[in-house]
Tab-separated table of C-alpha atoms in Angstrom:
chain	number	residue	atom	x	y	z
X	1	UNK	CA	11.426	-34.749	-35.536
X	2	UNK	CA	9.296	-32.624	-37.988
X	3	UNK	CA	9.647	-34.412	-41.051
X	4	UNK	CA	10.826	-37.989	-41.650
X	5	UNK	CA	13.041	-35.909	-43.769
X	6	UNK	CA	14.937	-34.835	-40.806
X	7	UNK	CA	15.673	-38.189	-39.981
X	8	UNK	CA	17.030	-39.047	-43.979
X	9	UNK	CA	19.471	-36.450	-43.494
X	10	UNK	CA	20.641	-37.576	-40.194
X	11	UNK	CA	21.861	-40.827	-41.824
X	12	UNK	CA	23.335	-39.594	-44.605
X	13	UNK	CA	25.334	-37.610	-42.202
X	14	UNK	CA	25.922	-40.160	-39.534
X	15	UNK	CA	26.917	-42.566	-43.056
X	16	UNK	CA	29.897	-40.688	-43.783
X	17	UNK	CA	31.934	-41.647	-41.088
X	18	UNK	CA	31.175	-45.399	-42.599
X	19	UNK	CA	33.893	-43.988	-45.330
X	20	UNK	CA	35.714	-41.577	-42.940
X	21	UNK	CA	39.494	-43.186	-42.112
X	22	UNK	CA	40.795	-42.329	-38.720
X	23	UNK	CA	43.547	-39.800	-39.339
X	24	UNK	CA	46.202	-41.635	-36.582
X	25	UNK	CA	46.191	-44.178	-38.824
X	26	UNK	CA	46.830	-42.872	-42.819
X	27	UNK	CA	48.702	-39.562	-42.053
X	28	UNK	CA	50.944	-41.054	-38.826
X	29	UNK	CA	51.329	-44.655	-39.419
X	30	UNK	CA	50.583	-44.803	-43.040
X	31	UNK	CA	48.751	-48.163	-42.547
X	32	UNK	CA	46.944	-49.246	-45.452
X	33	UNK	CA	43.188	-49.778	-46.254
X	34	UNK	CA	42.839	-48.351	-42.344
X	35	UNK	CA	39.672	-48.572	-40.244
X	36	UNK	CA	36.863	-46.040	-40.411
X	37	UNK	CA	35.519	-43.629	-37.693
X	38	UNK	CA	32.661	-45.999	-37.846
X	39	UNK	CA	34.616	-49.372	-37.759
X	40	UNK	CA	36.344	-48.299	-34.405
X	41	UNK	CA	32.595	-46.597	-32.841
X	42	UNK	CA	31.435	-50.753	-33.724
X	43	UNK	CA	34.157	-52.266	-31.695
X	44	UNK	CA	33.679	-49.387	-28.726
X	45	UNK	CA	29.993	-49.976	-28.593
X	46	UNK	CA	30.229	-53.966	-28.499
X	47	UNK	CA	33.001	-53.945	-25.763
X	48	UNK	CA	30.558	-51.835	-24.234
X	49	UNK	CA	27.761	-54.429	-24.467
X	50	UNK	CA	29.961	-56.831	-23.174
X	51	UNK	CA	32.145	-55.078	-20.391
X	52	UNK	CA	29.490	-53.318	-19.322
X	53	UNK	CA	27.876	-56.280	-18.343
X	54	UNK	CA	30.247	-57.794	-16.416
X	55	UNK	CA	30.724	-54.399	-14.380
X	56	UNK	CA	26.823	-54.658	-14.091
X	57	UNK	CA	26.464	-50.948	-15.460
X	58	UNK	CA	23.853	-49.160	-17.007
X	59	UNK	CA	23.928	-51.386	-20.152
X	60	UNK	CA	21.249	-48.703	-21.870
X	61	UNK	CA	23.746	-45.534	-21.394
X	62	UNK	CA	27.036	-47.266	-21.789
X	63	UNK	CA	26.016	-48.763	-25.468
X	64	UNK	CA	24.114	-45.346	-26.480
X	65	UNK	CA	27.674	-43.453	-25.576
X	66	UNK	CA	29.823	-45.576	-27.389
X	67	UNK	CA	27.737	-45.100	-30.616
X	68	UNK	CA	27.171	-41.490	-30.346
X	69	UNK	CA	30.960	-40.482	-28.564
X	70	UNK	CA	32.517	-39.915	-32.527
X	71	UNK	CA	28.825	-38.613	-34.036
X	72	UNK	CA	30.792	-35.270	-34.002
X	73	UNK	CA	32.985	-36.167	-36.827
X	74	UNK	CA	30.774	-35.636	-39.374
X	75	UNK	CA	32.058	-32.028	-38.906
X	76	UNK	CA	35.102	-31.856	-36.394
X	77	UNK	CA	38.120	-32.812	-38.139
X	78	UNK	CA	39.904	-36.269	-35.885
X	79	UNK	CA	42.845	-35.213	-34.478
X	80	UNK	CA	45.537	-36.945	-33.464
X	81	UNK	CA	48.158	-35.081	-30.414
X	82	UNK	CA	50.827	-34.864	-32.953
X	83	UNK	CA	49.090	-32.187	-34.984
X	84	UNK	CA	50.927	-29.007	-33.944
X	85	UNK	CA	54.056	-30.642	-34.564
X	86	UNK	CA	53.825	-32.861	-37.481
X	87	UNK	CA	56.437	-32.797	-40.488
X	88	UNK	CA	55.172	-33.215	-43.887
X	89	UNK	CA	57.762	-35.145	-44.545
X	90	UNK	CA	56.960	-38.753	-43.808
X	91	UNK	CA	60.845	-40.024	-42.900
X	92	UNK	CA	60.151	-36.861	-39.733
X	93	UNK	CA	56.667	-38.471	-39.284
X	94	UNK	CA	58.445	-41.557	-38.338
X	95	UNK	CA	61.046	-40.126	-35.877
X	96	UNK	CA	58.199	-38.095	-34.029
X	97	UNK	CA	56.345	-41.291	-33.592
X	98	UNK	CA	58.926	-42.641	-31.196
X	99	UNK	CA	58.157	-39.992	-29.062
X	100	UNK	CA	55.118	-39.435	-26.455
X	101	UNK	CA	53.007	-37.041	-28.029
X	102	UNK	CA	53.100	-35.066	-24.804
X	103	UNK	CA	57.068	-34.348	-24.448
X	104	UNK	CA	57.195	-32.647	-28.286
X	105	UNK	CA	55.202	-29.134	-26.951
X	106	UNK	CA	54.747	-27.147	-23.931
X	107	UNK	CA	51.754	-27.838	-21.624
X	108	UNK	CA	50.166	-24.851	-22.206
X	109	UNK	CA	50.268	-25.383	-25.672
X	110	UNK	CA	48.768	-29.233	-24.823
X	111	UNK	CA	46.190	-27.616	-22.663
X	112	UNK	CA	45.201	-25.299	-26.084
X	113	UNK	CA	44.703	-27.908	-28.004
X	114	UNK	CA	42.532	-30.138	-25.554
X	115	UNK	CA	39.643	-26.785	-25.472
X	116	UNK	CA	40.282	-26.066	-28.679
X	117	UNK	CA	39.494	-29.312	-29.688
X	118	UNK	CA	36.375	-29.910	-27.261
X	119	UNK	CA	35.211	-26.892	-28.672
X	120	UNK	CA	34.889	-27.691	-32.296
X	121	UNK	CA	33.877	-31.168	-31.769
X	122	UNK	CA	30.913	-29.685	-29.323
X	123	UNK	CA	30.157	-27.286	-32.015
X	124	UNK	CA	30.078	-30.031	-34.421
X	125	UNK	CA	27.704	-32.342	-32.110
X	126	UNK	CA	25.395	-29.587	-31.811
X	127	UNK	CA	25.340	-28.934	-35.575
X	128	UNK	CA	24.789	-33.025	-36.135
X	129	UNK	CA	22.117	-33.684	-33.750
X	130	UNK	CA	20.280	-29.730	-34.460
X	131	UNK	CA	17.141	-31.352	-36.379
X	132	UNK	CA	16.531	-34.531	-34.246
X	133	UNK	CA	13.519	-34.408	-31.552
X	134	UNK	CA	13.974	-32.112	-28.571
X	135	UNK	CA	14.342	-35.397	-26.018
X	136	UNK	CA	16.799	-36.880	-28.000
X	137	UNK	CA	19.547	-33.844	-28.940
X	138	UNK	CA	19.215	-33.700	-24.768
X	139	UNK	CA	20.192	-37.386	-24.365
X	140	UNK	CA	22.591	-37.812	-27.215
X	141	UNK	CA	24.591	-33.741	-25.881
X	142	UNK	CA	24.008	-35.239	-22.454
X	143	UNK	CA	25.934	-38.337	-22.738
X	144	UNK	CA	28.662	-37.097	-25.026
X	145	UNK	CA	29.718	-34.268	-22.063
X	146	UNK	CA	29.583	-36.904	-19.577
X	147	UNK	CA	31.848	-39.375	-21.836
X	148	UNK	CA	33.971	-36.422	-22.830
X	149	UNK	CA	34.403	-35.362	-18.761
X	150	UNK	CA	34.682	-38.218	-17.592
X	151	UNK	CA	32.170	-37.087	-15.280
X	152	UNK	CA	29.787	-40.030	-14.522
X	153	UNK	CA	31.072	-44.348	-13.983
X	154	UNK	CA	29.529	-44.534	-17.648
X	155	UNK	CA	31.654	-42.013	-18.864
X	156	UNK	CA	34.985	-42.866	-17.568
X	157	UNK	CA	34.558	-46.326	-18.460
X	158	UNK	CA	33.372	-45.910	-21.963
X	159	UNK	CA	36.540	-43.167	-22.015
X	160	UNK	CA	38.853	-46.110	-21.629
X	161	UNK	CA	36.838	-48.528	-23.975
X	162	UNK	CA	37.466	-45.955	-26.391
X	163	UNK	CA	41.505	-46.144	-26.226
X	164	UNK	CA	41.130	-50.076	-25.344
X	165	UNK	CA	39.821	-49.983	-29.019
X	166	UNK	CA	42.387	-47.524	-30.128
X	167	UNK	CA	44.978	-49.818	-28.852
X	168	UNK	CA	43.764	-53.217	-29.935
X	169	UNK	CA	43.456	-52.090	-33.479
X	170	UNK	CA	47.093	-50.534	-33.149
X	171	UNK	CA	48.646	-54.093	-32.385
X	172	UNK	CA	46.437	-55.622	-34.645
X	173	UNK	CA	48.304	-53.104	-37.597
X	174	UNK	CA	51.668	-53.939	-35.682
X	175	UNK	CA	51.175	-57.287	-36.301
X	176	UNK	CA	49.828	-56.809	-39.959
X	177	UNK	CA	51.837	-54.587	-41.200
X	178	UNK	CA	54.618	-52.931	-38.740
X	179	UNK	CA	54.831	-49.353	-38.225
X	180	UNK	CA	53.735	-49.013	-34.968
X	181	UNK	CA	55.832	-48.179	-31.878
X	182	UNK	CA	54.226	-51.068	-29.925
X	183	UNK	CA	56.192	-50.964	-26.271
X	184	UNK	CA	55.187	-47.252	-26.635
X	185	UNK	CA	51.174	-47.687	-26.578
X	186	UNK	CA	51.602	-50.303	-23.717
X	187	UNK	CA	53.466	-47.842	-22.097
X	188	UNK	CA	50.442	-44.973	-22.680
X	189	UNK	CA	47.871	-47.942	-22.192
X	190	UNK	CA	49.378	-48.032	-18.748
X	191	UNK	CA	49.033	-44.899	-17.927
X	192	UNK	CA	45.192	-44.134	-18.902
X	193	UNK	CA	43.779	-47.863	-17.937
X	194	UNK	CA	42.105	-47.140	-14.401
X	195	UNK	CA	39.300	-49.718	-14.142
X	196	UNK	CA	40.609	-52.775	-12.509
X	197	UNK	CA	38.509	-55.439	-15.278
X	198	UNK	CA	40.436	-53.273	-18.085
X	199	UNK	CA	43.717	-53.197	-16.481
X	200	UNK	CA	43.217	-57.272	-16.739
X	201	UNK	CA	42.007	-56.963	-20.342
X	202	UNK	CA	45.305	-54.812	-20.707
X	203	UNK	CA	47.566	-57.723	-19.665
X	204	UNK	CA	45.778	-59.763	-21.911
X	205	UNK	CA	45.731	-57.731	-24.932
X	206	UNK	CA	49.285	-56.841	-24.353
X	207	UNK	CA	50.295	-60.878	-23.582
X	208	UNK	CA	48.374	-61.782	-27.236
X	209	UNK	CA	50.521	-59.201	-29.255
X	210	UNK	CA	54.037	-59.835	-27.846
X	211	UNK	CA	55.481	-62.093	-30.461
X	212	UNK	CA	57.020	-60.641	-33.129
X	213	UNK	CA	55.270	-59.628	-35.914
X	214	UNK	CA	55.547	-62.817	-38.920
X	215	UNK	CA	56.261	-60.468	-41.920
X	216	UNK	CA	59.736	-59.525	-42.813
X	217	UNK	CA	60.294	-55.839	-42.815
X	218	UNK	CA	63.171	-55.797	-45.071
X	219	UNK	CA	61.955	-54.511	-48.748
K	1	UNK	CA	26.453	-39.010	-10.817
K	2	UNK	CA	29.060	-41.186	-9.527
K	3	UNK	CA	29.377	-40.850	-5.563
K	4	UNK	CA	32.793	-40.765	-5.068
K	5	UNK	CA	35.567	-39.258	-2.824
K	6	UNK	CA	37.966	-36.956	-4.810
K	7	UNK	CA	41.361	-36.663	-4.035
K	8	UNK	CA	42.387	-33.329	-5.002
K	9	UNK	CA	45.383	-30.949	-3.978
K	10	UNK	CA	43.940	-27.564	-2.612
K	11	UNK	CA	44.908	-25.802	-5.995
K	12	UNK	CA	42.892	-28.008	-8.066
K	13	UNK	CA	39.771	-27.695	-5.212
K	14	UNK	CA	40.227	-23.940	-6.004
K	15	UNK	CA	40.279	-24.233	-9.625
K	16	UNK	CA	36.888	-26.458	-9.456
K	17	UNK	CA	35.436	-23.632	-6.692
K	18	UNK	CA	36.226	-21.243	-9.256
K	19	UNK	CA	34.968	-22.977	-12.420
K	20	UNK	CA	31.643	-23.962	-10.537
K	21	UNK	CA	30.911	-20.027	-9.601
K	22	UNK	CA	31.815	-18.863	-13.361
K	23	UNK	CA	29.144	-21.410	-14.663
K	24	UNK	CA	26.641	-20.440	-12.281
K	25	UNK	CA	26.879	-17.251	-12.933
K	26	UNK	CA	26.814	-17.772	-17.037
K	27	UNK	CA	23.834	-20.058	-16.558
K	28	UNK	CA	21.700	-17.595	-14.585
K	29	UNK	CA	22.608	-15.174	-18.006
K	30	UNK	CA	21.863	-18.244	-20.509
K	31	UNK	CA	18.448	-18.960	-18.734
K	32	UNK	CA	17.336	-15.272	-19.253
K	33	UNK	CA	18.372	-14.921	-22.737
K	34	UNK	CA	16.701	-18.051	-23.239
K	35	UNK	CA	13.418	-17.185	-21.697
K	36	UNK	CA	13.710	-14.000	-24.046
K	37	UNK	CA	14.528	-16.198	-27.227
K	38	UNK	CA	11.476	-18.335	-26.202
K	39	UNK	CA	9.065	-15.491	-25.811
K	40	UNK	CA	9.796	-14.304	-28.765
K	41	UNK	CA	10.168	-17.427	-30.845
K	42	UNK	CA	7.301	-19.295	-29.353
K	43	UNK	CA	6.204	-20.475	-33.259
K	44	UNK	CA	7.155	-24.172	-33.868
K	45	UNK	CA	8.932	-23.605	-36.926
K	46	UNK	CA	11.148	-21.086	-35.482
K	47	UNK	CA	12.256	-23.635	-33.083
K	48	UNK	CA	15.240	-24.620	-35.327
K	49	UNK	CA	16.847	-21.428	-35.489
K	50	UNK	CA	18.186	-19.311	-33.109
K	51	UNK	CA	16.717	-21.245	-29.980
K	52	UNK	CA	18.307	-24.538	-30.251
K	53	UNK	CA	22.144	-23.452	-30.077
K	54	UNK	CA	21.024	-21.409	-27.153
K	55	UNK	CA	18.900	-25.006	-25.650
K	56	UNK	CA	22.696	-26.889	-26.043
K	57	UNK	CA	24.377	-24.156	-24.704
K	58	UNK	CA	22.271	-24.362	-21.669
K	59	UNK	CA	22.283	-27.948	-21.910
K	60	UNK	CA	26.240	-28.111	-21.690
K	61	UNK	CA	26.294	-25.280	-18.856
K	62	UNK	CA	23.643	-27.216	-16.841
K	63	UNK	CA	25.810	-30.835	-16.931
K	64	UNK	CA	29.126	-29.086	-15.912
K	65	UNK	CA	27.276	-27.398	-13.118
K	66	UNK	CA	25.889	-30.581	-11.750
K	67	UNK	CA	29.573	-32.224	-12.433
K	68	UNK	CA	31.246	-29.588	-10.369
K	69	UNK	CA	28.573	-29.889	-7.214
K	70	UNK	CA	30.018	-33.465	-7.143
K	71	UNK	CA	33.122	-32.667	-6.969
K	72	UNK	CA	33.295	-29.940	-4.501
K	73	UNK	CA	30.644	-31.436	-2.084
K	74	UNK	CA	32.812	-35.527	-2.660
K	75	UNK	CA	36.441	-33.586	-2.478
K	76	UNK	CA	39.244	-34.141	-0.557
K	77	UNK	CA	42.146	-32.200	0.249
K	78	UNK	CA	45.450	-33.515	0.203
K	79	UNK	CA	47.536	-31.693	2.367
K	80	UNK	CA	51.325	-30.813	0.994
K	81	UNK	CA	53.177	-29.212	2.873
K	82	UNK	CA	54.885	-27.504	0.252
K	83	UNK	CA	57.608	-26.190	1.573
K	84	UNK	CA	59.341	-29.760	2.176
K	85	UNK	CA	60.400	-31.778	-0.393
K	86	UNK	CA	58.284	-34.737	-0.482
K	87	UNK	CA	60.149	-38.470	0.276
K	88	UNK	CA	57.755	-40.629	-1.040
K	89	UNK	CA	55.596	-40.263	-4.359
K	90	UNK	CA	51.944	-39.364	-3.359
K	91	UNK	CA	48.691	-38.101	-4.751
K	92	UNK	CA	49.890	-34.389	-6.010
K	93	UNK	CA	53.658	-34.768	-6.749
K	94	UNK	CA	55.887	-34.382	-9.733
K	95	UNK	CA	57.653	-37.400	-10.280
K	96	UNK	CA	60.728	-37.293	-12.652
K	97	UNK	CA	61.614	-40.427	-13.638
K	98	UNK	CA	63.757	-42.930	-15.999
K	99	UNK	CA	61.988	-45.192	-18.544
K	100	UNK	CA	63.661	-48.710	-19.623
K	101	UNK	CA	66.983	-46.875	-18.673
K	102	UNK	CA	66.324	-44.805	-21.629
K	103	UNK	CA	64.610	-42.050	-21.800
K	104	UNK	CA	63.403	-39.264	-19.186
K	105	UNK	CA	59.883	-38.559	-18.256
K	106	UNK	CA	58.259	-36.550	-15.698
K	107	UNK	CA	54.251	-36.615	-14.575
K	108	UNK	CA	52.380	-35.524	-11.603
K	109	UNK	CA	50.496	-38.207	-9.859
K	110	UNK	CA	46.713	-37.203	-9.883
K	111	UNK	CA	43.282	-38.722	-8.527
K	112	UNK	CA	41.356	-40.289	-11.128
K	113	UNK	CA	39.188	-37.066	-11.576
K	114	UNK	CA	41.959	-35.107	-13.364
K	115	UNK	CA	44.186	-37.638	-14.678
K	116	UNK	CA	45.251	-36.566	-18.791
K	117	UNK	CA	48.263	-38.600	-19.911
K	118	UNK	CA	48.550	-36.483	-22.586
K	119	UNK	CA	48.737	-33.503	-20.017
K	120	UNK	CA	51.306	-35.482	-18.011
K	121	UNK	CA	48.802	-35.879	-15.061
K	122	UNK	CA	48.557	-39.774	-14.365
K	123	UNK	CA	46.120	-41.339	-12.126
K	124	UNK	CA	46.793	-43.046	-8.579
K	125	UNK	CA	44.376	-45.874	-10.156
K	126	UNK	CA	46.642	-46.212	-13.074
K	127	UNK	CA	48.941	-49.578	-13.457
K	128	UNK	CA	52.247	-46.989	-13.390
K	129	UNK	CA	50.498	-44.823	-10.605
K	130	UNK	CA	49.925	-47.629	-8.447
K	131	UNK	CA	53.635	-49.165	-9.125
K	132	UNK	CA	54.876	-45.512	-8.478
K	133	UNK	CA	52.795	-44.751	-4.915
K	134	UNK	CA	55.115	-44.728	-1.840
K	135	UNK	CA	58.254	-45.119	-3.595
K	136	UNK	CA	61.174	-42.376	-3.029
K	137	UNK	CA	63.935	-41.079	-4.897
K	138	UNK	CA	66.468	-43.668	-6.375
K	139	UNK	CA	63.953	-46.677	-6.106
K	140	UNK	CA	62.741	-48.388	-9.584
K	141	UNK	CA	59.967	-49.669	-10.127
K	142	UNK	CA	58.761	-52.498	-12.783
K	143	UNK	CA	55.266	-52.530	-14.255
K	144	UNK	CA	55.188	-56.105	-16.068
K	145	UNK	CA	52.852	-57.831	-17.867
K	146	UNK	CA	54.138	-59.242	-20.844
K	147	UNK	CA	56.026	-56.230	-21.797
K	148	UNK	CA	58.344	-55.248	-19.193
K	149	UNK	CA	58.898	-51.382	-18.551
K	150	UNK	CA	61.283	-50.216	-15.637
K	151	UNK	CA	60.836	-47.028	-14.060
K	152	UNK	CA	63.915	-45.601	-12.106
K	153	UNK	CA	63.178	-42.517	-9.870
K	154	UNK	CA	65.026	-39.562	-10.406
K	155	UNK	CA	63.769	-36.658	-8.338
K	156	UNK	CA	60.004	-35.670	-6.779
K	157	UNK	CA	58.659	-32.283	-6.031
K	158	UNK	CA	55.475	-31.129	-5.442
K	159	UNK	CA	53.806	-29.490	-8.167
């Protein structure tokens, strides 16, 4: 770093995703006072701490790429897979919601949006991280490609830490406030949980948030 | 790098064969045009310019390359004989199925490597990919935990 300046600026900048809400949340499941980019990057890092552990992995690497795997959304905008084909109308919101993300456009289309979206984000890393030390813009670019490819045992299992996270504040809104299409994410969680440990923390997670939800939704 | 064996069908080999030259080849161009950039911006405050998108670029090219040496050299190719239909759900098929008796769904069964959910390509690891491996055409399957989610096969083809 050439100036301790440098490193003000990266905390301001690192600080507004402390007030940035996850878009999933306010423009698809209008959920109220909703978590922060930040919030969820807390939760990822200390399941990382604590999984990470227990799968005896490089504790060092997996806690560093939970807290940097979001850095880029200082810049990127956070997308959610319903983008292309979301209604402004929230009553259409609500009916596209019941669907998997992935049967409402074509695969190429999907396939689009995934580079599209690495792209930006990349860019948006590499505009974050352009005045911090040589050493560390390596380490931090290093460890978001390998979380982002799923390329390294760090990576893939922080990947699924991320939408463990995802999912555990989902039912915890289900059970708060409704408005989530819970069988649906189990059904998704299903499908990306690979690592035998999560697959159990799955069951769990999914055995905690099966009874109904205590509020009444009638209005 | 993780040491492990891929699983791949021989399109997806290709499509890694292919990536792997196109990176090598736009490394090799990076590295020069780096070198250049250096030579001429030796000066430490110049550093922050134009040389450090270029040092991320490179940075980026020279992970994927690495990425894509494991994979080729830890791959292995699944042999469909593609000209059969397949009888039983394996690694590289399309499987078209029925969820909860509701709605319709169809995914290709993938190693863990390439597996996207959102892409439709589920992995063998994968709670539904493991209750789905081995099964044929008109068998349902239940992955249960506490929620409960049939899955009745309708029809698999390769990819």
């Amino acid at each position: 770093m050439n100036d301790k300046k440098d490193l003000i600026e990266f905390l301001i900048n690192i600080g507004r995703l402390k007030r940035k809400k996850r878009k999933g949340w306010t423009v698809l499941h209008n959920i109220k006072n909703s978590e922060s980019t930040a919030d969820h990057i807390f939760r990822v890092a200390i399941l990382a701490w604590i999984l990470g552990q227990e799968k005896k992995l490089n504790l060092e690497k997996v806690i560093k790429m939970a807290l940097i795997h979001d850095i880029c959304e200082v810049y990127a905008e956070d997308e959610t897979p319903y983008d292309p084909v979301l209604p402004k109308d929230r009553k259409k919101i609500k009916e596209i919601i019941k669907k998997r993300s992935r049967t409402l456009y074509s695969l190429k289309e999907r396939e689009e949006k995934l580079k599209r979206k690495f792209e930006n984000e990349f860019k948006a890393l590499k505009k974050i991280t352009s005045k911090l030390p040589r050493k560390l813009r390596k380490e931090m670019i290093e460890l978001w490609l390998e979380f982002e490819n799923r390329s390294t045992k760090e990576g893939k299992f922080v990947k699924q830490l991320d939408k463990m996270e995802n999912l555990l504040q989902a039912l915890e809104y289900w059970k708060e406030q409704g408005q989530i299409q819970r069988d649906l994410w189990i059904i998704a969680a299903r499908e990306w949980c690979i690592d035998p440990l999560l697959i159990e923390i799955l069951n769990e997670i999914d055995k905690k948030f099966s009874k109904k939800r205590k509020f009444s939704t009638k209005k | 790098m993780e040491e492990k064996k891929y699983h791949l069908t021989k399109e997806a080999f290709n499509k890694y064969k292919e990536e792997y030259k196109k990176i090598k080849e736009e490394l090799r161009k990076k590295r020069i045009e780096m070198k250049e950039s250096r030579d001429e911006l030796w000066r430490p405050e110049d550093l922050n310019c134009d040389y450090e998108p270029l040092e991320s670029e490179l940075i980026s090219l020279e992970v994927r390359l690495k990425e894509l040496e494991n994979i080729l050299k830890n791959a292995i190719i699944i042999k469909n004989n593609k000209e059969n239909t397949p009888k039983k759900v394996t690694v590289g098929t399309k499987v078209l199925v029925k969820v909860n008796g509701k709605t319709t769904d169809e995914f290709i069964i993938v190693d863990s490597l390439e597996s996207n959910p959102f892409l439709g390509k589920i992995s063998v690891e994968s709670p539904v990919g493991k209750a789905l491996l081995g099964k044929s055409e008109g068998d349902t399957v239940i992955v249960q935990s506490a929620t409960k989610t049939t899955y009745k096969i309708l029809k698999i083809s390769y990819e």
